[in-house]
Tab-separated table of C-alpha atoms and ligand atoms in Angstrom:
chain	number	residue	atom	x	y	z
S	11	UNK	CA	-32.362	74.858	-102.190
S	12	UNK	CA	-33.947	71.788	-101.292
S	13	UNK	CA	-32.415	69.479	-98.826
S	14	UNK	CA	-33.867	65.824	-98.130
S	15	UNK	CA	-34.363	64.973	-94.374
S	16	UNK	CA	-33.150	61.408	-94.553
S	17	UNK	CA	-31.070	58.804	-92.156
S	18	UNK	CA	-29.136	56.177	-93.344
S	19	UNK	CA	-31.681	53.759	-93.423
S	20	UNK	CA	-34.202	56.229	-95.076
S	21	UNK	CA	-31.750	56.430	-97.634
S	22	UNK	CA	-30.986	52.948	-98.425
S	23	UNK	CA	-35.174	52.662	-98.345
S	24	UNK	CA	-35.421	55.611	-100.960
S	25	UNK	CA	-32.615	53.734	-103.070
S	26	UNK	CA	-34.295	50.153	-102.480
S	27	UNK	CA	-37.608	52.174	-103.950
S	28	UNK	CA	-35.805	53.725	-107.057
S	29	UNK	CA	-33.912	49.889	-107.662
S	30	UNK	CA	-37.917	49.071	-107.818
S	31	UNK	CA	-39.167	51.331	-110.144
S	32	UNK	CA	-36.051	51.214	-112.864
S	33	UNK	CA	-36.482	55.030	-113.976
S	34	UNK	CA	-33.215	56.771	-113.597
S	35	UNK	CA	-32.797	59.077	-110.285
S	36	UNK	CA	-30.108	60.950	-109.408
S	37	UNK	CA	-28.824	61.459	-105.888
S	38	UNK	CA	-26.586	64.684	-105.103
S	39	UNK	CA	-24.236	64.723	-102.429
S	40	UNK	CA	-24.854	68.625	-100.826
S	41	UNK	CA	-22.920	70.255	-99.129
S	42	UNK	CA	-22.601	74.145	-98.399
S	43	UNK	CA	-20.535	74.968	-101.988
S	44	UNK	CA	-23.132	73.204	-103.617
S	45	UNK	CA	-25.855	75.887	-102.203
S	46	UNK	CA	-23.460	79.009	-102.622
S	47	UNK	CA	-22.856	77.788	-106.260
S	48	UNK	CA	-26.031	76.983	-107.022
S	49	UNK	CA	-26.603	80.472	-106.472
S	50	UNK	CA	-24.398	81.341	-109.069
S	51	UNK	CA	-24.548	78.962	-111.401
S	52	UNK	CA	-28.360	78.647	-112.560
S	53	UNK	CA	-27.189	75.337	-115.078
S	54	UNK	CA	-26.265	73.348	-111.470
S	55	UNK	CA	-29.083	74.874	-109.805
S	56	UNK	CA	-31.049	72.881	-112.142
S	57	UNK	CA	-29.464	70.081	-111.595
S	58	UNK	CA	-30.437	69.953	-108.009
S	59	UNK	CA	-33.553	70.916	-108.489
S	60	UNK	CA	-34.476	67.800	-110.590
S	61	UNK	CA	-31.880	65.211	-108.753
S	62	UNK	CA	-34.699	63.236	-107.062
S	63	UNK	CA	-32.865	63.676	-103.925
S	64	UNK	CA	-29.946	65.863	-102.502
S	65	UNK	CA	-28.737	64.416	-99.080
S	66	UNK	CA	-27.275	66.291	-96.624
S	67	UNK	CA	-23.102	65.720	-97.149
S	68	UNK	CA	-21.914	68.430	-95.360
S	69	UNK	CA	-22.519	69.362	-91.786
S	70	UNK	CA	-22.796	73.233	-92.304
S	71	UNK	CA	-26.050	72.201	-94.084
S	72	UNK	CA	-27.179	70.599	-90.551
S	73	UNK	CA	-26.050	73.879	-88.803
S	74	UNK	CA	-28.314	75.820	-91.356
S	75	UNK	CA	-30.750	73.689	-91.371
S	76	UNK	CA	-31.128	73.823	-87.331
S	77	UNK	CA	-30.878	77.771	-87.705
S	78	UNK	CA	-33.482	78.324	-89.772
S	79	UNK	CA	-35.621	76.023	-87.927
S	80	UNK	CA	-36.134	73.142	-90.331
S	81	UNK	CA	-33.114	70.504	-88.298
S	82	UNK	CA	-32.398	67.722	-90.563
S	83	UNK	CA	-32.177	64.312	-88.929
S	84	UNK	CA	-28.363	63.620	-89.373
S	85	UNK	CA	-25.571	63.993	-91.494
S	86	UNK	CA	-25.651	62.113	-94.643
S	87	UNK	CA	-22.469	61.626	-96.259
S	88	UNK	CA	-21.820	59.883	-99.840
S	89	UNK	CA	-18.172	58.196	-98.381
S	90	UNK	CA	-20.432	56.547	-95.889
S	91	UNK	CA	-23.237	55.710	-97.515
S	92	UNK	CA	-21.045	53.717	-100.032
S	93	UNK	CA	-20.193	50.863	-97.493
S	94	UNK	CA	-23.801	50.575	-96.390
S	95	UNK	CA	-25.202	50.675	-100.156
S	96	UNK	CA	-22.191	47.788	-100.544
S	97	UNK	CA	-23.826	45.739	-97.555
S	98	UNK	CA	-27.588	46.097	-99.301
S	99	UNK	CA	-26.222	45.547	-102.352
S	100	UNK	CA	-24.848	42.109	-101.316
S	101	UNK	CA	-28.373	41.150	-99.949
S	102	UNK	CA	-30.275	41.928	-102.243
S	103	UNK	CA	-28.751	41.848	-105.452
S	104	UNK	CA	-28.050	45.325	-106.623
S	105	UNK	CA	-24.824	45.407	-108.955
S	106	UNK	CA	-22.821	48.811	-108.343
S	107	UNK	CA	-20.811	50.380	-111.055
S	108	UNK	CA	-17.845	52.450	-109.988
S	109	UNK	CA	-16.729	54.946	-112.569
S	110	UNK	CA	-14.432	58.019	-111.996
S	111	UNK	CA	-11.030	58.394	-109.704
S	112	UNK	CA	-7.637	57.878	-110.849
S	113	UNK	CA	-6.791	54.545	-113.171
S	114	UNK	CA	-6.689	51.526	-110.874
S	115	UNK	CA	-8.473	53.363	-108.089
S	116	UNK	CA	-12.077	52.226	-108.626
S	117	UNK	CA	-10.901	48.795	-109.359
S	118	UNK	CA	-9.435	48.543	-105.436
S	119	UNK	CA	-12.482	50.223	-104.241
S	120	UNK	CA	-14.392	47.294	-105.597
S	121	UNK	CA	-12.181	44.330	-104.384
S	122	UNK	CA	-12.076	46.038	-101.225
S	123	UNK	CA	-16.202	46.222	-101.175
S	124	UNK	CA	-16.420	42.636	-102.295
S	125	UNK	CA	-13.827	41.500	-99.542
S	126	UNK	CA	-16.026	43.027	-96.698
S	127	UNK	CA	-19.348	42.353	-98.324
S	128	UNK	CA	-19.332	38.792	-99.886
S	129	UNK	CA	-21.603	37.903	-102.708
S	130	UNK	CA	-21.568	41.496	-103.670
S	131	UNK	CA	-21.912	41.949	-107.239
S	132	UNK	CA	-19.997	44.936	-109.336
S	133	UNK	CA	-21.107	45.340	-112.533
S	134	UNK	CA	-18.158	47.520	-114.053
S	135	UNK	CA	-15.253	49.611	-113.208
S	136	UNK	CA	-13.977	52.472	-115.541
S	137	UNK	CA	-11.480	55.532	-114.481
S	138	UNK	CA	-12.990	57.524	-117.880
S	139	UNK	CA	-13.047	61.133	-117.403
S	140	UNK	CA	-15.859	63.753	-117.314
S	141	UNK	CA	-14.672	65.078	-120.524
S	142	UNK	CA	-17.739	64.958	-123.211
S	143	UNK	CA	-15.551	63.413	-125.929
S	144	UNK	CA	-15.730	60.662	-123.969
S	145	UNK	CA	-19.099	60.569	-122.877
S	146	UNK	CA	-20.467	58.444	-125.570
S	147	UNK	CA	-17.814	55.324	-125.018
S	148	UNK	CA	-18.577	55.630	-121.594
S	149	UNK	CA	-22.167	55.307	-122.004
S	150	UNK	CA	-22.233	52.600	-123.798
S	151	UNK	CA	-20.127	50.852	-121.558
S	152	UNK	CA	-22.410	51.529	-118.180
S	153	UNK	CA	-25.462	50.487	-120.775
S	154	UNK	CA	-23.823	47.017	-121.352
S	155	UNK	CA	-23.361	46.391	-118.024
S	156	UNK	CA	-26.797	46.326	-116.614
S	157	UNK	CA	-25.963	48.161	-112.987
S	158	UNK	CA	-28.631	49.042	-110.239
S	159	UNK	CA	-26.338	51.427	-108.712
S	160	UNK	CA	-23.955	54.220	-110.652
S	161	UNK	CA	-21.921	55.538	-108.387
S	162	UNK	CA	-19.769	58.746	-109.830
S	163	UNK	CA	-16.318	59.678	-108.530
S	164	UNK	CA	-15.852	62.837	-111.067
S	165	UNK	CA	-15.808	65.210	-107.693
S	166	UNK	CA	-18.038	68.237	-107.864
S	167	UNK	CA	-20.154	69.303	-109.729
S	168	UNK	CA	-18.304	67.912	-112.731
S	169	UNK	CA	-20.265	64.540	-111.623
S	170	UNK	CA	-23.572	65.599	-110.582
S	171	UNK	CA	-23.346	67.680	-114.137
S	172	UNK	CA	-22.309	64.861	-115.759
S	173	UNK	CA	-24.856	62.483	-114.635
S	174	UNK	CA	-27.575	65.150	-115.370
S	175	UNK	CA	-26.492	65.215	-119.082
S	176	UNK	CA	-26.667	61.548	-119.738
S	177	UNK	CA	-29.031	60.344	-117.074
S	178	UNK	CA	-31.734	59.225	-119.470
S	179	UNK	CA	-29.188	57.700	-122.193
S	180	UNK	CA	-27.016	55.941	-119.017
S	181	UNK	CA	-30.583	54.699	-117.707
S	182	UNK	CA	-29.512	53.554	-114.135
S	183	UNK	CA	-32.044	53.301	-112.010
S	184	UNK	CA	-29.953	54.827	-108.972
S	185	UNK	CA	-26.863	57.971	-110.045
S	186	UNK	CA	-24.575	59.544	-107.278
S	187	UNK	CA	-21.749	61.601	-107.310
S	188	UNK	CA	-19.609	60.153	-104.925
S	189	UNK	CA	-16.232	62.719	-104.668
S	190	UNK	CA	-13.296	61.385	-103.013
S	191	UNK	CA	-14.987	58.051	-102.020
S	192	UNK	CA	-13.193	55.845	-103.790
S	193	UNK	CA	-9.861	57.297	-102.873
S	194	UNK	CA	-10.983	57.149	-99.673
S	195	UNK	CA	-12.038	53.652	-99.608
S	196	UNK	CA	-8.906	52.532	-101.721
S	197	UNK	CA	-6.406	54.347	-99.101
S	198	UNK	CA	-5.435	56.700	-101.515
S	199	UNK	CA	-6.437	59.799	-99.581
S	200	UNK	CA	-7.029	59.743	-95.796
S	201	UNK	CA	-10.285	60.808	-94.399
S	202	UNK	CA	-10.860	63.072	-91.700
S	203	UNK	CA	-10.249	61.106	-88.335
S	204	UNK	CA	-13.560	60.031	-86.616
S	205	UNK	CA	-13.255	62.860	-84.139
S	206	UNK	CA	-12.767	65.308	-86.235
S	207	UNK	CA	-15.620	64.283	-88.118
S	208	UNK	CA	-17.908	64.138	-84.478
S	209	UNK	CA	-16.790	68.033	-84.449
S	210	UNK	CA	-17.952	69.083	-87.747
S	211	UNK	CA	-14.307	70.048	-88.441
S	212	UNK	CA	-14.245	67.271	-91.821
S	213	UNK	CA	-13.958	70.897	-94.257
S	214	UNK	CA	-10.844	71.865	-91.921
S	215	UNK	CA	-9.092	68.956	-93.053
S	216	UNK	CA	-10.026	68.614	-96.093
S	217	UNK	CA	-8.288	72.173	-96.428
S	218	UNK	CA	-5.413	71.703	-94.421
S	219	UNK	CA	-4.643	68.124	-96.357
S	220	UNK	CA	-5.856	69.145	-99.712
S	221	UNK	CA	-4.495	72.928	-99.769
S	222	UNK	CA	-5.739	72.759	-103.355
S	223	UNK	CA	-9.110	73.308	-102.484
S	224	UNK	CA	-9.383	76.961	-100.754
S	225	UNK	CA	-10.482	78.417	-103.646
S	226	UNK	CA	-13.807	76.826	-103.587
S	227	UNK	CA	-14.089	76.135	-99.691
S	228	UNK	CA	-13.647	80.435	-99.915
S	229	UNK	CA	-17.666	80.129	-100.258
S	230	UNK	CA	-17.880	78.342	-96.408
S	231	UNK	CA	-17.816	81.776	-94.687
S	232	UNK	CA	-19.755	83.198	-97.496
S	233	UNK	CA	-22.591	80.556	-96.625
S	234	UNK	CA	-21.828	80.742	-93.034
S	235	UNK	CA	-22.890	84.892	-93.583
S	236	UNK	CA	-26.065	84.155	-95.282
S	237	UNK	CA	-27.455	81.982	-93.139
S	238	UNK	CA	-26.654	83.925	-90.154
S	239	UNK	CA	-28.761	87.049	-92.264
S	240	UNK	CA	-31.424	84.797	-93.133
S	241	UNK	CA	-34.952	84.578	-90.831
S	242	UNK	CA	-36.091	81.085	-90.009
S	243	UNK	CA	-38.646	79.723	-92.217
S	244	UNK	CA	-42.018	80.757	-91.857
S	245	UNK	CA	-43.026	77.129	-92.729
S	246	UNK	CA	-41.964	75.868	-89.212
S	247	UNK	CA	-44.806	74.000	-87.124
M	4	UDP	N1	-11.681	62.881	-110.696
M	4	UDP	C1	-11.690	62.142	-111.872
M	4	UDP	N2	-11.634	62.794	-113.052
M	4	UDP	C2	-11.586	64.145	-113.123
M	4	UDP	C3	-11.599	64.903	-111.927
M	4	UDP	C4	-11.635	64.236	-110.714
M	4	UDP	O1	-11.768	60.921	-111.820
M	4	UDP	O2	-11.540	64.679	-114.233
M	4	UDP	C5	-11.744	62.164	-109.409
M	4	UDP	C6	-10.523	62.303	-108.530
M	4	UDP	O3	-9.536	61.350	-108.910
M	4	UDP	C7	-11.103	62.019	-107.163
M	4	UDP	C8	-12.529	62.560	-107.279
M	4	UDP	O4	-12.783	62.718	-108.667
M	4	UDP	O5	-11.159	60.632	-106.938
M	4	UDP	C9	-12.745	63.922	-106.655
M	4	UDP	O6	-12.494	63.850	-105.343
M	4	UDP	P1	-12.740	65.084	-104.390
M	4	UDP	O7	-12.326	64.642	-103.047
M	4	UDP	O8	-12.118	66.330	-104.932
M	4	UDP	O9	-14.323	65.179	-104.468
M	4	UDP	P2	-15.249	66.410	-104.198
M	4	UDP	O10	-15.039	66.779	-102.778
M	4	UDP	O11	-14.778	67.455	-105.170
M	4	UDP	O12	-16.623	65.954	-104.496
C-alpha cells in the first residue's frame, strides 16, 4: 500500500495545489487497520489506491515505514491537520464543509474553528449519516454550497468509502475522512494527552477510552507480525 511522505506543510501545499486545479481528490487518513484491511477487503483497497493521497495517520505506519527502509518524514494526523487546514483556510479563502459526527457536533467544531481562525469561512455543516438512502440529499446539499474543503467525520472506512462513491457527483476539489476530529475538536471525546502521543502510545488510549474498538485494533499485532516478516524494500537508495 502506498503511503505519501509528506509534512504538514507539504500537505497544506498538496491541498493548496488540488484547491487550484478544482478536480475532486480524495485524501485518506492511514493508519495500520487501514493496510491490514485493505488486505482483506479488495473494494477499500481500491479506494486507496485511487485517493490521490493517503497520509500517514498512524504512527505504526512510521515504525514500518523506518523498518522496511523507506522512513516517512513525520506523522501526519487528520485531527491535526484540521486546525492548520482552518488557519490556511482563513488566508486564503478556502470554505470547509464539515459533515459527519453526532447532531450538533460539527456545528461546535465550526464555531470553535472560526473563533481561533477569524475570517474563516464554513460553507456547511450537516450530521447526515453514511447510510446510501441518504446519500443523494446529502449531495445535493455539499453541491449547493460551493466548499474547497470536504472534510468527512463518518470514521473508517465508512468515510473514505463514502467519499469514493460520490466523489465525482460531490465535486469538491479537496475530500478527507476525518474520524473522531470533530469530537475531538468539539470536546466531546478527549484526545490522547500530548505525551502519550510523543510515545506512539495514541492506539493505547484510544483502546483503553474507547473499549469499543478492540475488535478492529485486534489487526495492530497482526500488522505489527507482518512487518516484522517482511524484507526491506529493494527500492532503497
Ligand atoms: N459517525 C457518524 N455517523 C456514523 C458513524 C460514525 O457521524 O454512522 C461519526 C462519529 O460520531 C464520530 C466519527 O464518525 O464522530 C468516528 O469517530 P472515530 O473516532 O471512531 O473515527 P475513526 O477512528 O473510526 O476514524
Amino acid at each position: 500500500m502506498r503511503i505519501d511522505a509528506l509534512t504538514y506543510p507539504a500537505l497544506l501545499d498538496c491541498i493548496a495545489e488540488m484547491i487550484g486545479e478544482g478536480t475532486p481528490h480524495q485524501i485518506a487518513t492511514a493508519n495500520p487497520e487501514f493496510v491490514m484491511l485493505a488486505q482483506r477487503a479488495p473494494a477499500f483497497r481500491e479506494v486507496l489506491e485511487r485517493a490521490e493521497l493517503c497520509i500517514a495517520d498512524g504512527v505504526g505506519l512510521l515504525w514500518a515505514a523506518r523498518r522496511l527502509g523507506r522512513p516517512l518524514p513525520e506523522r501526519v494526523t487528520g485531527s491535526d491537520s484540521l486546525p492548520l487546514i482552518a488557519a490556511r483556510a482563513a488566508r486564503q479563502g478556502w470554505r470547509l464543509y464539515l459533515l459527519g459526527a453526532a447532531p450538533g457536533v460539527a456545528e461546535r467544531t465550526a464555531a470553535i474553528l472560526v473563533g481561533q481562525y477569524p475570517g474563516l469561512q464554513i460553507a456547511g455543516v450537516y450530521a447526515g449519516s453514511p447510510a446510501e438512502g441518504e446519500a443523494p440529499g446529502i449531495v445535493g446539499r455539499v453541491r449547493q454550497a460551493r466548499a474547497d474543503v470536504l472534510l468527512v467525520a463518518y470514521g473508517a472506512p465508512a468515510q473514505d468509502l463514502w467519499i469514493a462513491r460520490h466523489r465525482q457527483e460531490l465535486a469538491v476539489p479537496v475530500m478527507l475522512g476525518v474520524g473522531g476530529t470533530f469530537d475531538h475538536i468539539a470536546g466531546v471525546q478527549r484526545r490522547a494527552p500530548r505525551w502519550l502521543q510523543r510515545l506512539g502510545l495514541e492506539w493505547l488510549f484510544r483502546l483503553v477510552t474507547q473499549p469499543r474498538r478492540w475488535r478492529r485494533q485486534l489487526t495492530i499485532p497482526q500488522f505489527v507480525w507482518r512487518v516484522l516478516r517482511s524484507r526491506p524494500d529493494p527500492q532503497t537508495p
